[in-house]
PDB file of C-alpha atoms and ligand atoms in Angstrom:
ATOM      1  CA  UNK P  23      18.910  30.092  10.616  1.00  0.00           C
ATOM      2  CA  UNK P  24      16.704  27.257  11.779  1.00  0.00           C
ATOM      3  CA  UNK P  25      14.729  24.704   9.790  1.00  0.00           C
ATOM      4  CA  UNK P  26      12.121  22.399  11.312  1.00  0.00           C
ATOM      5  CA  UNK P  27      11.091  19.290   9.398  1.00  0.00           C
ATOM      6  CA  UNK P  28       7.593  18.177  10.263  1.00  0.00           C
ATOM      7  CA  UNK P  29       5.263  15.425   9.070  1.00  0.00           C
ATOM      8  CA  UNK P  30       3.795  12.054   9.882  1.00  0.00           C
ATOM      9  CA  UNK P  31       5.786   9.127  11.337  1.00  0.00           C
ATOM     10  CA  UNK P  32       7.768   7.499   8.539  1.00  0.00           C
ATOM     11  CA  UNK P  33       7.781  10.532   6.214  1.00  0.00           C
ATOM     12  CA  UNK P  34      11.593  10.700   6.300  1.00  0.00           C
ATOM     13  CA  UNK P  35      12.187  13.748   8.509  1.00  0.00           C
ATOM     14  CA  UNK P  36      15.297  12.404  10.233  1.00  0.00           C
ATOM     15  CA  UNK P  37      16.981  11.112   7.072  1.00  0.00           C
ATOM     16  CA  UNK P  38      16.264  14.332   5.185  1.00  0.00           C
ATOM     17  CA  UNK P  39      17.151  16.474   8.202  1.00  0.00           C
ATOM     18  CA  UNK P  40      20.578  14.918   8.523  1.00  0.00           C
ATOM     19  CA  UNK P  41      21.323  15.412   4.794  1.00  0.00           C
ATOM     20  CA  UNK P  42      19.980  18.948   4.752  1.00  0.00           C
ATOM     21  CA  UNK P  43      22.070  19.924   7.768  1.00  0.00           C
ATOM     22  CA  UNK P  44      25.188  18.524   6.132  1.00  0.00           C
ATOM     23  CA  UNK P  45      24.592  20.414   2.883  1.00  0.00           C
ATOM     24  CA  UNK P  46      23.772  23.693   4.618  1.00  0.00           C
ATOM     25  CA  UNK P  47      26.545  23.310   7.159  1.00  0.00           C
ATOM     26  CA  UNK P  48      24.130  23.423  10.071  1.00  0.00           C
ATOM     27  CA  UNK P  49      23.835  21.246  13.178  1.00  0.00           C
ATOM     28  CA  UNK P  50      21.217  18.517  13.246  1.00  0.00           C
ATOM     29  CA  UNK P  51      18.910  17.684  16.141  1.00  0.00           C
ATOM     30  CA  UNK P  52      16.417  14.843  16.217  1.00  0.00           C
ATOM     31  CA  UNK P  53      13.760  16.006  18.687  1.00  0.00           C
ATOM     32  CA  UNK P  54      12.940  12.460  19.861  1.00  0.00           C
ATOM     33  CA  UNK P  55      16.623  11.731  20.582  1.00  0.00           C
ATOM     34  CA  UNK P  56      16.919  15.059  22.411  1.00  0.00           C
ATOM     35  CA  UNK P  57      13.869  14.173  24.550  1.00  0.00           C
ATOM     36  CA  UNK P  58      15.378  10.775  25.373  1.00  0.00           C
ATOM     37  CA  UNK P  59      18.685  12.295  26.439  1.00  0.00           C
ATOM     38  CA  UNK P  60      17.106  15.079  28.506  1.00  0.00           C
ATOM     39  CA  UNK P  61      14.783  12.638  30.290  1.00  0.00           C
ATOM     40  CA  UNK P  62      17.215   9.698  30.597  1.00  0.00           C
ATOM     41  CA  UNK P  63      14.521   7.399  29.170  1.00  0.00           C
ATOM     42  CA  UNK P  64      13.462   6.072  25.791  1.00  0.00           C
ATOM     43  CA  UNK P  65      10.276   7.360  24.135  1.00  0.00           C
ATOM     44  CA  UNK P  66       8.447   4.021  24.704  1.00  0.00           C
ATOM     45  CA  UNK P  67       9.410   4.163  28.406  1.00  0.00           C
ATOM     46  CA  UNK P  68       8.098   7.740  28.740  1.00  0.00           C
ATOM     47  CA  UNK P  69       4.821   6.650  27.108  1.00  0.00           C
ATOM     48  CA  UNK P  70       4.618   3.593  29.397  1.00  0.00           C
ATOM     49  CA  UNK P  71       5.336   5.572  32.576  1.00  0.00           C
ATOM     50  CA  UNK P  72       3.540   8.855  31.892  1.00  0.00           C
ATOM     51  CA  UNK P  73       1.182   8.132  29.017  1.00  0.00           C
ATOM     52  CA  UNK P  74       0.924  10.210  25.857  1.00  0.00           C
ATOM     53  CA  UNK P  75       0.033  13.261  27.949  1.00  0.00           C
ATOM     54  CA  UNK P  76       3.324  13.064  29.847  1.00  0.00           C
ATOM     55  CA  UNK P  77       5.240  12.535  26.633  1.00  0.00           C
ATOM     56  CA  UNK P  78       3.637  15.620  25.032  1.00  0.00           C
ATOM     57  CA  UNK P  79       4.765  17.748  27.978  1.00  0.00           C
ATOM     58  CA  UNK P  80       8.359  16.481  27.609  1.00  0.00           C
ATOM     59  CA  UNK P  81       8.114  17.180  23.874  1.00  0.00           C
ATOM     60  CA  UNK P  82       6.850  20.734  24.404  1.00  0.00           C
ATOM     61  CA  UNK P  83       9.621  21.488  26.894  1.00  0.00           C
ATOM     62  CA  UNK P  84      12.305  20.076  24.585  1.00  0.00           C
ATOM     63  CA  UNK P  85      10.998  22.103  21.650  1.00  0.00           C
ATOM     64  CA  UNK P  86      11.015  25.285  23.727  1.00  0.00           C
ATOM     65  CA  UNK P  87      14.667  24.673  24.590  1.00  0.00           C
ATOM     66  CA  UNK P  88      15.630  23.953  20.995  1.00  0.00           C
ATOM     67  CA  UNK P  89      13.763  27.046  19.762  1.00  0.00           C
ATOM     68  CA  UNK P  90      16.447  29.124  21.474  1.00  0.00           C
ATOM     69  CA  UNK P  91      19.307  27.431  19.577  1.00  0.00           C
ATOM     70  CA  UNK P  92      20.581  28.781  16.251  1.00  0.00           C
ATOM     71  CA  UNK P  93      21.928  27.378  12.990  1.00  0.00           C
ATOM     72  CA  UNK P  94      20.322  24.011  12.981  1.00  0.00           C
ATOM     73  CA  UNK P  95      17.958  21.623  11.279  1.00  0.00           C
ATOM     74  CA  UNK P  96      15.445  19.925  13.606  1.00  0.00           C
ATOM     75  CA  UNK P  97      13.586  16.719  12.757  1.00  0.00           C
ATOM     76  CA  UNK P  98      10.495  16.784  14.979  1.00  0.00           C
ATOM     77  CA  UNK P  99       8.385  13.829  16.098  1.00  0.00           C
ATOM     78  CA  UNK P 100       5.223  13.287  14.032  1.00  0.00           C
ATOM     79  CA  UNK P 101       2.879  14.635  16.698  1.00  0.00           C
ATOM     80  CA  UNK P 102       4.950  17.630  17.806  1.00  0.00           C
ATOM     81  CA  UNK P 103       3.257  20.272  15.601  1.00  0.00           C
ATOM     82  CA  UNK P 104      -0.219  19.142  16.706  1.00  0.00           C
ATOM     83  CA  UNK P 105      -0.083  19.906  20.437  1.00  0.00           C
ATOM     84  CA  UNK P 106      -0.033  23.133  22.455  1.00  0.00           C
ATOM     85  CA  UNK P 107       1.296  26.137  20.526  1.00  0.00           C
ATOM     86  CA  UNK P 108       4.202  24.102  19.139  1.00  0.00           C
ATOM     87  CA  UNK P 109       3.490  24.899  15.499  1.00  0.00           C
ATOM     88  CA  UNK P 110       3.289  28.626  16.216  1.00  0.00           C
ATOM     89  CA  UNK P 111       6.547  28.433  18.166  1.00  0.00           C
ATOM     90  CA  UNK P 112       8.291  26.724  15.230  1.00  0.00           C
ATOM     91  CA  UNK P 113       6.927  29.170  12.666  1.00  0.00           C
ATOM     92  CA  UNK P 114       8.002  32.071  14.839  1.00  0.00           C
ATOM     93  CA  UNK P 115      11.547  30.811  15.307  1.00  0.00           C
ATOM     94  CA  UNK P 116      12.363  29.214  11.951  1.00  0.00           C
ATOM     95  CA  UNK P 117      11.231  27.840   8.603  1.00  0.00           C
ATOM     96  CA  UNK P 118       8.941  24.809   8.751  1.00  0.00           C
ATOM     97  CA  UNK P 119       8.906  22.163   6.024  1.00  0.00           C
ATOM     98  CA  UNK P 120       6.072  19.627   5.892  1.00  0.00           C
ATOM     99  CA  UNK P 121       7.065  16.400   4.140  1.00  0.00           C
ATOM    100  CA  UNK P 122       3.846  14.692   3.047  1.00  0.00           C
ATOM    101  CA  UNK P 123       4.179  11.393   1.175  1.00  0.00           C
ATOM    102  CA  UNK P 124       1.039   9.370   0.372  1.00  0.00           C
ATOM    103  CA  UNK P 125      -0.287   6.987   3.051  1.00  0.00           C
ATOM    104  CA  UNK P 126       0.898   3.860   1.129  1.00  0.00           C
ATOM    105  CA  UNK P 127       4.500   5.012   1.430  1.00  0.00           C
ATOM    106  CA  UNK P 128       4.144   5.798   5.127  1.00  0.00           C
ATOM    107  CA  UNK P 129       2.644   2.335   5.715  1.00  0.00           C
ATOM    108  CA  UNK P 130       5.469   0.563   3.835  1.00  0.00           C
ATOM    109  CA  UNK P 131       8.164   2.465   5.696  1.00  0.00           C
ATOM    110  CA  UNK P 132       6.555   2.032   9.106  1.00  0.00           C
ATOM    111  CA  UNK P 133       6.054  -1.711   8.599  1.00  0.00           C
ATOM    112  CA  UNK P 134       9.764  -2.061   7.799  1.00  0.00           C
ATOM    113  CA  UNK P 135      11.027   0.335  10.480  1.00  0.00           C
ATOM    114  CA  UNK P 136      12.810  -1.004  13.531  1.00  0.00           C
ATOM    115  CA  UNK P 137      12.034   2.082  15.654  1.00  0.00           C
ATOM    116  CA  UNK P 138       9.501   1.357  18.352  1.00  0.00           C
ATOM    117  CA  UNK P 139       6.542   3.726  18.046  1.00  0.00           C
ATOM    118  CA  UNK P 140       4.017   3.367  20.893  1.00  0.00           C
ATOM    119  CA  UNK P 141       1.075   4.833  18.949  1.00  0.00           C
ATOM    120  CA  UNK P 142       1.201   2.202  16.190  1.00  0.00           C
ATOM    121  CA  UNK P 143       2.781  -0.756  17.974  1.00  0.00           C
ATOM    122  CA  UNK P 144       1.439  -4.166  16.890  1.00  0.00           C
ATOM    123  CA  UNK P 145      -0.868  -2.866  14.137  1.00  0.00           C
ATOM    124  CA  UNK P 146      -1.426  -4.952  11.020  1.00  0.00           C
ATOM    125  CA  UNK P 147      -1.091  -3.378   7.564  1.00  0.00           C
ATOM    126  CA  UNK P 148      -4.857  -2.791   7.406  1.00  0.00           C
ATOM    127  CA  UNK P 149      -5.075  -1.347  10.909  1.00  0.00           C
ATOM    128  CA  UNK P 150      -2.097   0.875  10.257  1.00  0.00           C
ATOM    129  CA  UNK P 151      -3.554   2.197   6.985  1.00  0.00           C
ATOM    130  CA  UNK P 152      -6.858   3.037   8.679  1.00  0.00           C
ATOM    131  CA  UNK P 153      -5.121   4.601  11.680  1.00  0.00           C
ATOM    132  CA  UNK P 154      -2.906   6.819   9.517  1.00  0.00           C
ATOM    133  CA  UNK P 155      -5.785   7.964   7.314  1.00  0.00           C
ATOM    134  CA  UNK P 156      -7.879   8.932  10.329  1.00  0.00           C
ATOM    135  CA  UNK P 157      -5.026  10.437  12.312  1.00  0.00           C
ATOM    136  CA  UNK P 158      -3.762  12.434   9.328  1.00  0.00           C
ATOM    137  CA  UNK P 159      -7.158  14.083   8.952  1.00  0.00           C
ATOM    138  CA  UNK P 160      -6.798  15.413  12.480  1.00  0.00           C
ATOM    139  CA  UNK P 161      -3.167  16.385  12.069  1.00  0.00           C
ATOM    140  CA  UNK P 162      -3.242  17.905   8.581  1.00  0.00           C
ATOM    141  CA  UNK P 163      -4.594  21.326   9.686  1.00  0.00           C
ATOM    142  CA  UNK P 164      -1.542  21.697  11.940  1.00  0.00           C
ATOM    143  CA  UNK P 165       0.973  20.379   9.401  1.00  0.00           C
ATOM    144  CA  UNK P 166      -0.482  22.644   6.735  1.00  0.00           C
ATOM    145  CA  UNK P 167       0.564  25.728   8.669  1.00  0.00           C
ATOM    146  CA  UNK P 168       4.120  24.971   7.467  1.00  0.00           C
ATOM    147  CA  UNK P 169       5.999  27.557   5.431  1.00  0.00           C
ATOM    148  CA  UNK P 170       6.766  24.922   2.782  1.00  0.00           C
ATOM    149  CA  UNK P 171       4.734  21.808   1.930  1.00  0.00           C
ATOM    150  CA  UNK P 172       6.286  19.006  -0.126  1.00  0.00           C
ATOM    151  CA  UNK P 173       3.729  16.439  -1.347  1.00  0.00           C
ATOM    152  CA  UNK P 174       3.763  13.171  -3.236  1.00  0.00           C
ATOM    153  CA  UNK P 175       7.455  12.663  -3.741  1.00  0.00           C
ATOM    154  CA  UNK P 176       8.464   9.013  -3.685  1.00  0.00           C
ATOM    155  CA  UNK P 177      12.191   9.542  -3.552  1.00  0.00           C
ATOM    156  CA  UNK P 178      12.610  12.989  -2.168  1.00  0.00           C
ATOM    157  CA  UNK P 179      16.185  14.190  -2.626  1.00  0.00           C
ATOM    158  CA  UNK P 180      17.967  16.867  -0.674  1.00  0.00           C
ATOM    159  CA  UNK P 181      18.389  18.886  -3.922  1.00  0.00           C
ATOM    160  CA  UNK P 182      14.606  18.978  -4.375  1.00  0.00           C
ATOM    161  CA  UNK P 183      14.213  20.444  -0.908  1.00  0.00           C
ATOM    162  CA  UNK P 184      16.997  22.982  -1.444  1.00  0.00           C
ATOM    163  CA  UNK P 185      15.474  24.085  -4.762  1.00  0.00           C
ATOM    164  CA  UNK P 186      12.070  24.600  -3.155  1.00  0.00           C
ATOM    165  CA  UNK P 187      13.616  26.448  -0.229  1.00  0.00           C
ATOM    166  CA  UNK P 188      15.391  28.819  -2.605  1.00  0.00           C
ATOM    167  CA  UNK P 189      12.075  29.691  -4.266  1.00  0.00           C
ATOM    168  CA  UNK P 190      10.553  30.655  -0.908  1.00  0.00           C
TER     169      UNK P 190
HETATM  170  C1  S3P S  11       4.922  10.291  17.350  1.00  0.00           C
HETATM  171  C2  S3P S  11       5.973  10.189  16.491  1.00  0.00           C
HETATM  172  C3  S3P S  11       7.292   9.690  16.898  1.00  0.00           C
HETATM  173  C4  S3P S  11       7.511   9.954  18.392  1.00  0.00           C
HETATM  174  C5  S3P S  11       6.393   9.400  19.205  1.00  0.00           C
HETATM  175  C6  S3P S  11       5.034   9.976  18.809  1.00  0.00           C
HETATM  176  C7  S3P S  11       3.607  10.788  16.848  1.00  0.00           C
HETATM  177  O1  S3P S  11       8.322  10.320  16.140  1.00  0.00           O
HETATM  178  O2  S3P S  11       7.657  11.333  18.639  1.00  0.00           O
HETATM  179  O3  S3P S  11       6.394   8.004  19.067  1.00  0.00           O
HETATM  180  O4  S3P S  11       2.751  11.175  17.652  1.00  0.00           O
HETATM  181  O5  S3P S  11       3.433  10.846  15.596  1.00  0.00           O
HETATM  182  P1  S3P S  11       8.612   9.988  14.554  1.00  0.00           P
HETATM  183  O6  S3P S  11       7.677  10.848  13.756  1.00  0.00           O
HETATM  184  O7  S3P S  11      10.027  10.394  14.387  1.00  0.00           O
HETATM  185  O8  S3P S  11       8.377   8.532  14.374  1.00  0.00           O
END
């Protein structure tokens, strides 16, 4: 069994992934952390040294490795489903869950977050809101290929996700 959590930066994939894995007695992998360990560099360093293009190649390779593992929950990076055939690979090798909170929630979380995210670094609240709205329009068609889509939940609990998964 393998579950991939997908969705925009700040949607809560890692937090939910960790909880879900614990409840289902599965391992948990954070794709960004996996990329950092495999490449001996942080995500911002990979972006700085190789650009987004280089990062996307590292991401694709890491996802292909993880796709061969079993019994785990994977929290992917926000862009992972939107490049190459990554979304098809995930759908072929597991269940995909798209967590889709409204933009206001993503903005609040990202403004508070301490994680460094090269794509949104230094943006004001207004710039961030505009960037997310525009970027989400491009990404939504990929995210919406998920086997389960969870929208508009302000305080998504692990029980909500488990209930929806059972209905699938
Ligand atoms: C990215 C999201 C980040 C990370 C990288 C690029 C994106 O992961 O993979 O900074 O393109 O949306 P999170 O979604 O965990 O922040």
